[in-house]
């Protein structure tokens, strides 16, 4: 099983480290040929506007949209979640997304960096709470019917699943354990 | 589910934003129009300042924190993080920037230092700080004061990449040497570097700084950005190099693409084509004032 990490910009190495820790082969995806090699893809945090632009200039957007429509497992965190959503509020007018999750997200929905925070989250998929770091995080402001909420923070969905797609508005790659990444790998395998 | 407590301004939260900026380009801008061009070109953040370093050199005099009104104008137009500079040791400028809600404060040698001995106690702030360094000891002193990101200083406003290369090589070269040192030698390293022993021991163990290392100072072309990345930088700052060039927008975009594809010469060749004249620049040996000497 080869897992790709979209490596255009952002926290892709932190994700790759977690996946390597779990014993899978990781490929950094920067160009279309890299995408052909992978069974699933992690889309990291970073700046979603930068990634949108680079997805176009790297000619990755269209082939990636096809793979996602064909049912490739994907895991988006923060900016990655924004790119997987159907609606982006406060985004740029030219910003495109893959629409894998029927959700609307508000960019920087929790405020500027000085409002960024860390917390413990109870989830429906782990026995013990997970440690969650929110960095200028997007806020999920609308949830479609087929989106399953795995964790909430103060009333907002922050960890969601839809089939084999997983999304987090926080950063599991900055946590000390790899439980959320394990959860994703389990969905890829099944 | 239970109401969970939330902690802001922690080291993990502050270093977390630097993680998100990796592989990106942070651009100096002096007004909202430039900020828009930077965001359109794919910048991951902008540095709001009144004059780019090249102009600070020409104008001389005392360079200070920017007017809050100017910073707010840029915050209004940008959806990406906005950084701003405070003078070395000027903790009140930093307090003002924090109250404006800037996303990162750069305690910067490009401005005229306010304190000849002390840097800002950066642990006292919720806003994260980036600081410049010319060598590993300087980087570790800044980290011990609470910096959440280090940028190699280079020589800002010159368009000459030579100092950025020297500083990156010095920092990463010394990190490599530390990983080879035995436990007794680490005490001597800490003395030579004038850096806290626990940080020196940590680096000997991990082989990297505990915070991201970005590159700044003198980068003017896509090839310069890729050079910094291949030398081990996590991301790049480009100051005068964009808006002092003949045609800023395409150059900004080319530098963004070069930073992502820093290991792919064919793409670097493609994006380097037809960008017009880079900033003219000043050679290192022509300088009266060297910003890199500021910081203690």
Short mmCIF file of C-alpha atoms in Angstrom, two decimals:
data_model
loop_
_atom_site.label_atom_id
_atom_site.label_comp_id
_atom_site.label_asym_id
_atom_site.label_seq_id
_atom_site.Cartn_x
_atom_site.Cartn_y
_atom_site.Cartn_z
CA UNK A 1 0.00 0.00 0.00
CA UNK A 2 1.45 3.34 -1.06
CA UNK A 3 0.10 6.50 0.54
CA UNK A 4 0.65 9.84 -1.15
CA UNK A 5 1.08 13.10 0.69
CA UNK A 6 0.27 16.19 -1.35
CA UNK A 7 3.60 18.05 -1.08
CA UNK A 8 2.94 21.36 -2.81
CA UNK A 9 3.14 23.38 0.41
CA UNK A 10 2.43 23.06 4.12
CA UNK A 11 2.88 20.43 6.82
CA UNK A 12 3.42 17.49 4.45
CA UNK A 13 6.58 16.19 6.16
CA UNK A 14 4.82 15.95 9.53
CA UNK A 15 2.14 13.78 7.88
CA UNK A 16 4.77 11.68 6.10
CA UNK A 17 6.57 11.10 9.43
CA UNK A 18 3.35 9.82 11.02
CA UNK A 19 2.66 7.47 8.11
CA UNK A 20 6.23 6.13 8.10
CA UNK A 21 5.87 5.54 11.84
CA UNK A 22 2.88 3.33 11.00
CA UNK A 23 4.98 1.36 8.54
CA UNK A 24 3.56 2.37 5.16
CA UNK A 25 5.36 3.55 2.01
CA UNK A 26 4.95 7.29 1.51
CA UNK A 27 5.24 9.19 -1.76
CA UNK A 28 5.39 12.99 -1.93
CA UNK A 29 2.97 14.08 -4.65
CA UNK A 30 4.01 17.16 -6.63
CA UNK A 31 3.27 16.16 -10.25
CA UNK A 32 0.68 13.97 -12.03
CA UNK A 33 3.02 10.93 -12.39
CA UNK A 34 3.37 10.78 -8.59
CA UNK A 35 -0.40 10.57 -8.28
CA UNK A 36 -0.52 7.48 -10.50
CA UNK A 37 1.62 5.59 -8.00
CA UNK A 38 -0.51 6.06 -4.89
CA UNK A 39 -3.49 4.16 -3.45
CA UNK A 40 -4.68 7.00 -1.21
CA UNK A 41 -3.81 10.63 -0.56
CA UNK A 42 -3.31 12.86 2.46
CA UNK A 43 -3.88 16.58 1.90
CA UNK A 44 -2.04 18.55 4.59
CA UNK A 45 -2.55 21.86 6.32
CA UNK A 46 -0.97 24.97 4.87
CA UNK A 47 -2.44 27.87 2.93
CA UNK A 48 -5.40 26.68 0.86
CA UNK A 49 -5.10 29.61 -1.57
CA UNK A 50 -1.45 28.73 -2.28
CA UNK A 51 -2.28 25.05 -2.70
CA UNK A 52 -5.18 25.82 -5.06
CA UNK A 53 -2.88 27.83 -7.28
CA UNK A 54 -0.17 25.18 -7.23
CA UNK A 55 -2.68 22.39 -7.94
CA UNK A 56 -3.50 24.22 -11.18
CA UNK A 57 0.05 25.11 -12.20
CA UNK A 58 1.27 21.59 -11.42
CA UNK A 59 -1.56 20.18 -13.59
CA UNK A 60 -2.69 18.08 -10.63
CA UNK A 61 -6.17 19.48 -10.08
CA UNK A 62 -8.02 17.63 -12.86
CA UNK A 63 -6.37 14.20 -12.47
CA UNK A 64 -6.81 14.42 -8.70
CA UNK A 65 -10.51 15.31 -9.14
CA UNK A 66 -10.88 12.20 -11.32
CA UNK A 67 -9.18 9.96 -8.75
CA UNK A 68 -11.37 11.35 -5.97
CA UNK A 69 -14.52 10.82 -8.06
CA UNK A 70 -13.40 7.24 -8.73
CA UNK A 71 -13.34 6.66 -4.98
CA UNK A 72 -9.70 7.01 -3.90
CA UNK A 73 -9.44 7.32 -0.10
CA UNK A 74 -8.47 10.84 0.98
CA UNK A 75 -7.64 12.47 4.30
CA UNK A 76 -7.67 16.29 4.49
CA UNK A 77 -6.52 18.31 7.47
CA UNK A 78 -7.16 22.05 7.86
CA UNK A 79 -6.38 23.49 4.39
CA UNK A 80 -6.76 19.94 3.05
CA UNK A 81 -10.28 19.79 4.49
CA UNK A 82 -11.07 23.13 2.83
CA UNK A 83 -9.96 21.70 -0.52
CA UNK A 84 -12.22 18.66 -0.05
CA UNK A 85 -15.35 20.64 0.84
CA UNK A 86 -18.21 21.69 -1.45
CA UNK A 87 -18.43 25.31 -0.31
CA UNK A 88 -15.71 27.70 0.88
CA UNK A 89 -16.77 30.85 2.69
CA UNK A 90 -14.31 33.75 2.74
CA UNK A 91 -12.25 32.00 0.10
CA UNK A 92 -10.91 33.59 -3.04
CA UNK A 93 -13.37 33.83 -5.95
CA UNK A 94 -11.08 31.74 -8.16
CA UNK A 95 -10.49 29.10 -5.49
CA UNK A 96 -11.61 25.60 -6.60
CA UNK A 97 -12.30 22.61 -4.39
CA UNK A 98 -13.01 18.91 -4.91
CA UNK A 99 -16.42 18.71 -3.24
CA UNK A 100 -15.73 15.31 -1.66
CA UNK A 101 -17.44 16.35 1.60
CA UNK A 102 -20.89 17.89 1.42
CA UNK A 103 -19.95 20.63 3.89
CA UNK A 104 -19.42 24.38 3.92
CA UNK A 105 -16.32 25.69 5.64
CA UNK A 106 -15.42 29.18 6.72
CA UNK A 107 -11.71 29.93 6.32
CA UNK A 108 -10.02 31.15 9.52
CA UNK A 109 -13.37 30.52 11.21
CA UNK A 110 -11.88 30.66 14.71
CA UNK A 111 -10.02 33.94 14.17
CA UNK A 112 -6.41 34.98 13.76
CA UNK A 113 -3.31 33.18 15.04
CA UNK A 114 -3.59 34.59 18.60
CA UNK A 115 -6.95 32.76 18.82
CA UNK A 116 -5.42 29.46 17.65
CA UNK A 117 -5.62 26.80 20.37
CA UNK A 118 -5.03 23.24 21.51
CA UNK A 119 -7.49 21.04 23.35
CA UNK A 120 -8.44 17.45 24.20
CA UNK A 121 -11.22 15.99 22.04
CA UNK A 122 -13.46 13.06 22.76
CA UNK A 123 -14.17 11.13 19.59
CA UNK A 124 -16.53 8.33 18.61
CA UNK A 125 -13.58 6.37 17.17
CA UNK A 126 -11.01 6.38 20.01
CA UNK A 127 -11.27 5.10 23.57
CA UNK A 128 -9.28 7.99 25.01
CA UNK A 129 -9.50 11.66 23.91
CA UNK A 130 -7.12 12.85 21.19
CA UNK A 131 -4.97 15.94 21.49
CA UNK A 132 -6.02 18.47 18.86
CA UNK A 133 -4.16 21.58 17.66
CA UNK A 134 -6.18 24.19 15.76
CA UNK A 135 -4.11 26.69 13.73
CA UNK A 136 -6.11 29.49 12.04
CA UNK A 137 -8.53 26.63 11.54
CA UNK A 138 -11.49 26.43 9.19
CA UNK A 139 -14.90 26.15 10.84
CA UNK A 140 -17.43 23.69 9.43
CA UNK A 141 -20.61 25.76 9.16
CA UNK A 142 -22.87 23.36 7.24
CA UNK A 143 -23.02 19.56 7.26
CA UNK A 144 -24.60 17.42 4.54
CA UNK A 145 -26.69 14.35 5.38
CA UNK A 146 -24.06 11.79 4.40
CA UNK A 147 -21.33 13.32 6.58
CA UNK A 148 -20.65 11.47 9.82
CA UNK A 149 -19.36 13.56 12.74
CA UNK A 150 -16.60 11.75 14.68
CA UNK A 151 -15.71 14.60 17.05
CA UNK A 152 -17.00 18.01 18.05
CA UNK A 153 -15.41 20.97 19.76
CA UNK A 154 -17.83 23.33 21.49
CA UNK A 155 -20.66 22.39 19.16
CA UNK A 156 -18.70 22.46 15.89
CA UNK A 157 -17.95 19.29 13.93
CA UNK A 158 -14.14 19.06 13.73
CA UNK A 159 -13.52 15.43 12.65
CA UNK A 160 -15.75 14.10 9.87
CA UNK A 161 -16.04 11.02 7.70
CA UNK A 162 -17.89 10.30 4.49
CA UNK A 163 -17.27 6.81 3.11
CA UNK A 164 -13.51 6.49 2.77
CA UNK A 165 -12.84 10.21 3.09
CA UNK A 166 -11.67 11.59 6.43
CA UNK A 167 -11.42 15.26 7.32
CA UNK A 168 -10.15 17.22 10.32
CA UNK A 169 -10.19 20.96 10.90
CA UNK A 170 -7.30 20.41 13.35
CA UNK A 171 -3.82 18.90 12.95
CA UNK A 172 -3.46 15.22 13.92
CA UNK A 173 0.03 15.35 12.35
CA UNK A 174 1.17 17.67 15.18
CA UNK A 175 -0.10 15.34 17.93
CA UNK A 176 2.19 12.96 19.80
CA UNK A 177 0.33 9.82 18.69
CA UNK A 178 -0.87 8.47 15.34
CA UNK A 179 -4.38 7.21 16.14
CA UNK A 180 -6.16 9.36 13.55
CA UNK A 181 -3.68 8.37 10.86
CA UNK A 182 -4.23 4.73 11.86
CA UNK A 183 -7.97 5.27 11.44
CA UNK A 184 -7.36 6.56 7.92
CA UNK A 185 -5.13 3.63 6.98
CA UNK A 186 -7.80 1.22 8.23
CA UNK A 187 -10.34 2.82 5.88
CA UNK A 188 -7.87 2.57 2.98
CA UNK A 189 -7.33 -1.13 3.66
CA UNK A 190 -11.02 -2.00 3.90
CA UNK B 1 -19.81 15.90 24.53
CA UNK B 2 -18.16 17.81 27.36
CA UNK B 3 -17.07 21.41 27.09
CA UNK B 4 -13.30 21.10 26.72
CA UNK B 5 -10.80 23.68 27.89
CA UNK B 6 -8.84 25.40 25.15
CA UNK B 7 -5.28 26.75 25.50
CA UNK B 8 -4.06 29.60 23.31
CA UNK B 9 -0.52 30.88 22.78
CA UNK B 10 1.20 27.61 23.74
CA UNK B 11 4.56 26.67 22.18
CA UNK B 12 2.85 23.97 20.08
CA UNK B 13 0.22 26.40 18.81
CA UNK B 14 2.88 29.01 18.04
CA UNK B 15 5.25 26.59 16.29
CA UNK B 16 2.25 25.03 14.53
CA UNK B 17 1.73 28.05 12.29
CA UNK B 18 5.38 27.89 11.19
CA UNK B 19 4.76 24.23 10.22
CA UNK B 20 1.88 25.37 8.00
CA UNK B 21 4.07 27.93 6.21
CA UNK B 22 6.67 25.34 5.20
CA UNK B 23 7.41 25.02 1.50
CA UNK B 24 6.01 28.50 0.96
CA UNK B 25 7.10 32.06 0.20
CA UNK B 26 6.57 34.97 2.59
CA UNK B 27 6.66 38.28 0.73
CA UNK B 28 7.46 41.81 1.91
CA UNK B 29 4.67 44.26 0.99
CA UNK B 30 4.32 47.98 1.69
CA UNK B 31 0.65 48.57 0.81
CA UNK B 32 -2.64 46.71 0.21
CA UNK B 33 -2.11 46.65 -3.59
CA UNK B 34 1.16 44.76 -3.19
CA UNK B 35 -0.46 42.47 -0.61
CA UNK B 36 -3.12 41.57 -3.17
CA UNK B 37 -0.47 40.84 -5.81
CA UNK B 38 1.41 38.67 -3.30
CA UNK B 39 -1.68 36.67 -2.33
CA UNK B 40 -2.70 36.27 -6.00
CA UNK B 41 0.79 34.93 -6.74
CA UNK B 42 0.46 32.25 -4.08
CA UNK B 43 2.34 33.73 -1.11
CA UNK B 44 1.71 31.80 2.15
CA UNK B 45 2.00 35.02 4.17
CA UNK B 46 2.94 38.65 3.78
CA UNK B 47 5.28 40.82 5.83
CA UNK B 48 3.69 44.26 6.20
CA UNK B 49 6.26 47.06 6.38
CA UNK B 50 6.54 50.70 5.37
CA UNK B 51 9.69 50.40 3.33
CA UNK B 52 11.35 47.33 1.85
CA UNK B 53 14.93 46.81 3.07
CA UNK B 54 16.43 48.14 -0.17
CA UNK B 55 14.72 51.49 0.48
CA UNK B 56 15.67 51.49 4.17
CA UNK B 57 19.29 51.26 2.98
CA UNK B 58 18.90 54.17 0.57
CA UNK B 59 16.94 56.42 2.95
CA UNK B 60 19.10 55.85 6.05
CA UNK B 61 17.86 57.22 9.38
CA UNK B 62 16.01 55.22 12.03
CA UNK B 63 13.72 52.42 10.81
CA UNK B 64 10.82 51.59 13.16
CA UNK B 65 7.64 49.51 13.41
CA UNK B 66 5.10 50.35 10.67
CA UNK B 67 2.08 52.58 11.21
CA UNK B 68 -0.79 50.43 12.63
CA UNK B 69 -3.15 51.96 10.06
CA UNK B 70 -0.98 50.63 7.25
CA UNK B 71 -0.84 47.17 8.84
CA UNK B 72 -4.63 47.13 9.30
CA UNK B 73 -5.10 48.08 5.65
CA UNK B 74 -3.14 44.99 4.66
CA UNK B 75 -4.97 42.77 7.18
CA UNK B 76 -8.28 43.84 5.65
CA UNK B 77 -7.35 42.81 2.14
CA UNK B 78 -5.48 39.57 2.91
CA UNK B 79 -6.90 36.16 3.80
CA UNK B 80 -3.39 34.74 4.37
CA UNK B 81 -1.34 35.38 7.55
CA UNK B 82 0.04 38.89 8.03
CA UNK B 83 3.40 39.38 9.76
CA UNK B 84 4.99 42.64 10.90
CA UNK B 85 8.38 43.74 12.21
CA UNK B 86 9.37 45.09 15.61
CA UNK B 87 12.80 46.50 16.44
CA UNK B 88 15.22 44.21 18.30
CA UNK B 89 14.46 44.58 22.02
CA UNK B 90 11.46 46.86 21.47
CA UNK B 91 8.88 44.85 23.41
CA UNK B 92 6.33 47.66 23.31
CA UNK B 93 6.28 47.64 19.51
CA UNK B 94 5.69 43.88 19.84
CA UNK B 95 2.83 44.47 22.31
CA UNK B 96 1.23 46.86 19.83
CA UNK B 97 1.59 44.37 16.98
CA UNK B 98 0.06 41.63 19.13
CA UNK B 99 -2.90 43.86 19.97
CA UNK B 100 -3.42 44.46 16.23
CA UNK B 101 -3.76 40.71 15.80
CA UNK B 102 -0.80 40.20 13.46
CA UNK B 103 -0.14 36.49 12.98
CA UNK B 104 3.66 36.58 13.45
CA UNK B 105 6.06 39.22 14.80
CA UNK B 106 9.51 39.47 13.21
CA UNK B 107 12.02 40.84 15.74
CA UNK B 108 14.11 42.15 12.91
CA UNK B 109 17.63 43.42 12.35
CA UNK B 110 16.34 45.27 9.28
CA UNK B 111 14.87 47.87 11.65
CA UNK B 112 17.16 49.95 13.85
CA UNK B 113 17.75 48.06 17.13
CA UNK B 114 16.12 49.53 20.25
CA UNK B 115 18.29 47.60 22.74
CA UNK B 116 22.00 46.90 22.37
CA UNK B 117 22.05 44.00 24.82
CA UNK B 118 18.63 42.38 25.16
CA UNK B 119 16.23 40.78 22.76
CA UNK B 120 12.49 40.63 23.53
CA UNK B 121 11.32 38.01 26.06
CA UNK B 122 9.17 36.25 23.52
CA UNK B 123 7.71 33.74 26.02
CA UNK B 124 5.65 36.62 27.41
CA UNK B 125 3.55 36.82 24.22
CA UNK B 126 0.70 34.82 22.68
CA UNK B 127 1.70 35.90 19.21
CA UNK B 128 4.57 33.81 17.78
CA UNK B 129 7.93 35.37 16.89
CA UNK B 130 10.44 34.80 14.12
CA UNK B 131 14.05 35.96 14.61
CA UNK B 132 17.08 36.13 12.35
CA UNK B 133 20.31 34.23 12.94
CA UNK B 134 23.70 34.09 11.24
CA UNK B 135 24.91 30.97 13.07
CA UNK B 136 23.72 28.15 15.30
CA UNK B 137 24.54 29.88 18.61
CA UNK B 138 22.50 32.93 17.65
CA UNK B 139 19.61 30.70 16.56
CA UNK B 140 19.65 28.84 19.89
CA UNK B 141 19.77 32.04 21.92
CA UNK B 142 16.69 33.28 20.07
CA UNK B 143 14.91 29.94 20.60
CA UNK B 144 15.75 30.08 24.31
CA UNK B 145 14.09 33.52 24.39
CA UNK B 146 10.95 32.00 22.85
CA UNK B 147 11.33 32.37 19.07
CA UNK B 148 9.10 29.86 17.24
CA UNK B 149 10.78 30.18 13.88
CA UNK B 150 14.34 31.02 12.86
CA UNK B 151 15.26 32.62 9.58
CA UNK B 152 18.81 32.76 8.38
CA UNK B 153 19.49 36.50 8.12
CA UNK B 154 21.30 36.81 4.84
CA UNK B 155 21.76 40.48 3.97
CA UNK B 156 18.39 42.09 3.38
CA UNK B 157 17.87 44.62 0.61
CA UNK B 158 20.93 43.63 -1.43
CA UNK B 159 19.61 41.08 -3.92
CA UNK B 160 22.89 39.25 -3.20
CA UNK B 161 22.29 35.69 -2.03
CA UNK B 162 25.83 35.07 -0.75
CA UNK B 163 25.13 35.81 2.92
CA UNK B 164 21.95 33.75 2.99
CA UNK B 165 23.97 30.82 1.69
CA UNK B 166 26.73 31.41 4.23
CA UNK B 167 24.29 31.55 7.15
CA UNK B 168 22.30 28.48 6.09
CA UNK B 169 25.49 26.49 5.55
CA UNK B 170 26.87 27.63 8.91
CA UNK B 171 23.74 26.70 10.83
CA UNK B 172 23.17 23.34 9.15
CA UNK B 173 26.90 22.52 9.10
CA UNK B 174 27.18 23.04 12.85
CA UNK B 175 24.04 20.95 13.44
CA UNK B 176 25.67 18.10 11.50
CA UNK B 177 28.85 18.43 13.59
CA UNK B 178 26.83 18.40 16.83
CA UNK B 179 25.28 15.06 15.92
CA UNK B 180 28.81 13.60 15.77
CA UNK B 181 30.00 15.04 19.10
CA UNK B 182 30.21 12.87 22.23
CA UNK B 183 28.49 13.85 25.45
CA UNK B 184 31.58 15.52 26.96
CA UNK B 185 32.16 17.59 23.82
CA UNK B 186 28.61 18.97 23.98
CA UNK B 187 29.54 21.02 27.09
CA UNK B 188 32.31 22.70 25.10
CA UNK B 189 29.96 23.21 22.14
CA UNK B 190 27.46 24.96 24.43
CA UNK B 191 30.22 27.30 25.66
CA UNK B 192 31.49 28.05 22.16
CA UNK B 193 28.01 28.65 20.81
CA UNK B 194 27.02 30.69 23.90
CA UNK B 195 23.82 28.61 23.89
CA UNK B 196 21.88 26.71 26.57
CA UNK B 197 23.21 23.17 27.11
CA UNK B 198 19.78 21.44 27.00
CA UNK B 199 19.12 22.87 23.53
CA UNK B 200 22.58 21.78 22.35
CA UNK B 201 21.94 18.27 23.69
CA UNK B 202 18.53 18.16 22.05
CA UNK B 203 19.99 19.04 18.65
CA UNK B 204 22.78 16.49 19.03
CA UNK B 205 20.01 13.93 19.51
CA UNK B 206 17.51 15.02 16.82
CA UNK B 207 19.84 16.53 14.20
CA UNK B 208 17.58 19.52 13.64
CA UNK B 209 16.44 22.75 15.23
CA UNK B 210 13.37 22.41 17.49
CA UNK B 211 11.63 25.07 15.35
CA UNK B 212 11.43 25.50 11.56
CA UNK B 213 14.39 27.13 9.79
CA UNK B 214 13.43 29.55 7.02
CA UNK B 215 15.77 31.52 4.76
CA UNK B 216 15.78 35.29 4.20
CA UNK B 217 17.94 38.13 2.99
CA UNK B 218 19.03 38.72 -0.60
CA UNK B 219 16.87 36.23 -2.51
CA UNK B 220 15.89 37.70 -5.89
CA UNK B 221 15.25 34.87 -8.37
CA UNK B 222 13.43 31.51 -8.55
CA UNK B 223 16.87 29.86 -8.62
CA UNK B 224 17.84 31.66 -5.39
CA UNK B 225 14.71 30.31 -3.66
CA UNK B 226 15.41 26.77 -4.89
CA UNK B 227 19.05 27.08 -3.75
CA UNK B 228 17.91 27.99 -0.23
CA UNK B 229 15.49 25.03 -0.21
CA UNK B 230 18.15 22.59 -1.44
CA UNK B 231 20.47 23.87 1.28
CA UNK B 232 17.87 22.78 3.84
CA UNK B 233 15.59 25.78 4.39
CA UNK B 234 11.96 24.92 5.22
CA UNK B 235 10.59 27.99 3.39
CA UNK B 236 11.77 31.39 2.13
CA UNK B 237 11.22 35.07 2.79
CA UNK B 238 11.57 37.35 -0.23
CA UNK B 239 11.73 41.04 0.54
CA UNK B 240 12.97 43.63 -1.91
CA UNK B 241 13.54 40.91 -4.54
CA UNK B 242 9.93 40.95 -5.74
CA UNK B 243 8.67 44.51 -5.60
CA UNK B 244 12.04 46.04 -6.60
CA UNK B 245 12.10 43.97 -9.78
CA UNK B 246 10.82 45.16 -13.18
CA UNK B 247 7.66 43.02 -13.18
CA UNK B 248 6.68 41.86 -9.66
CA UNK B 249 3.59 39.65 -10.26
CA UNK B 250 5.12 37.04 -12.60
CA UNK B 251 8.34 36.99 -10.58
CA UNK B 252 6.40 36.40 -7.36
CA UNK B 253 4.52 33.52 -8.91
CA UNK B 254 7.69 32.02 -10.40
CA UNK B 255 9.40 32.12 -6.98
CA UNK B 256 6.38 30.33 -5.43
CA UNK B 257 6.56 27.57 -8.05
CA UNK B 258 10.33 27.30 -7.67
CA UNK B 259 10.01 26.89 -3.90
CA UNK B 260 7.62 23.94 -4.33
CA UNK B 261 9.59 22.34 -7.18
CA UNK B 262 13.05 23.17 -5.82
CA UNK B 263 14.45 19.76 -6.81
CA UNK B 264 13.19 19.78 -10.40
CA UNK B 265 15.56 21.70 -12.73
CA UNK B 266 13.22 21.38 -15.73
CA UNK B 267 10.45 23.19 -13.88
CA UNK B 268 12.94 25.72 -12.50
CA UNK B 269 14.06 26.45 -16.07
CA UNK B 270 10.45 26.82 -17.20
CA UNK B 271 9.43 29.25 -14.47
CA UNK B 272 12.66 31.30 -14.76
CA UNK B 273 11.92 32.29 -18.37
CA UNK B 274 11.02 35.83 -19.41
CA UNK B 275 10.63 37.39 -15.98
CA UNK B 276 12.20 40.75 -16.90
CA UNK B 277 14.97 42.38 -14.92
CA UNK B 278 15.54 41.27 -11.33
CA UNK B 279 16.31 43.94 -8.74
CA UNK B 280 19.63 45.59 -9.57
CA UNK B 281 21.07 44.81 -6.17
CA UNK B 282 24.15 45.87 -4.25
CA UNK B 283 27.19 43.63 -3.83
CA UNK B 284 28.15 42.73 -0.26
CA UNK B 285 31.50 44.54 -0.56
CA UNK B 286 29.75 47.83 -1.46
CA UNK B 287 27.77 48.02 1.81
CA UNK B 288 28.19 50.67 4.50
CA UNK B 289 25.69 49.12 6.93
CA UNK B 290 25.46 45.37 7.45
CA UNK B 291 22.11 44.41 8.98
CA UNK B 292 23.45 40.94 9.80
CA UNK B 293 25.73 42.41 12.51
CA UNK B 294 22.65 43.51 14.49
CA UNK B 295 21.54 40.98 17.11
CA UNK B 296 23.38 39.63 20.15
#
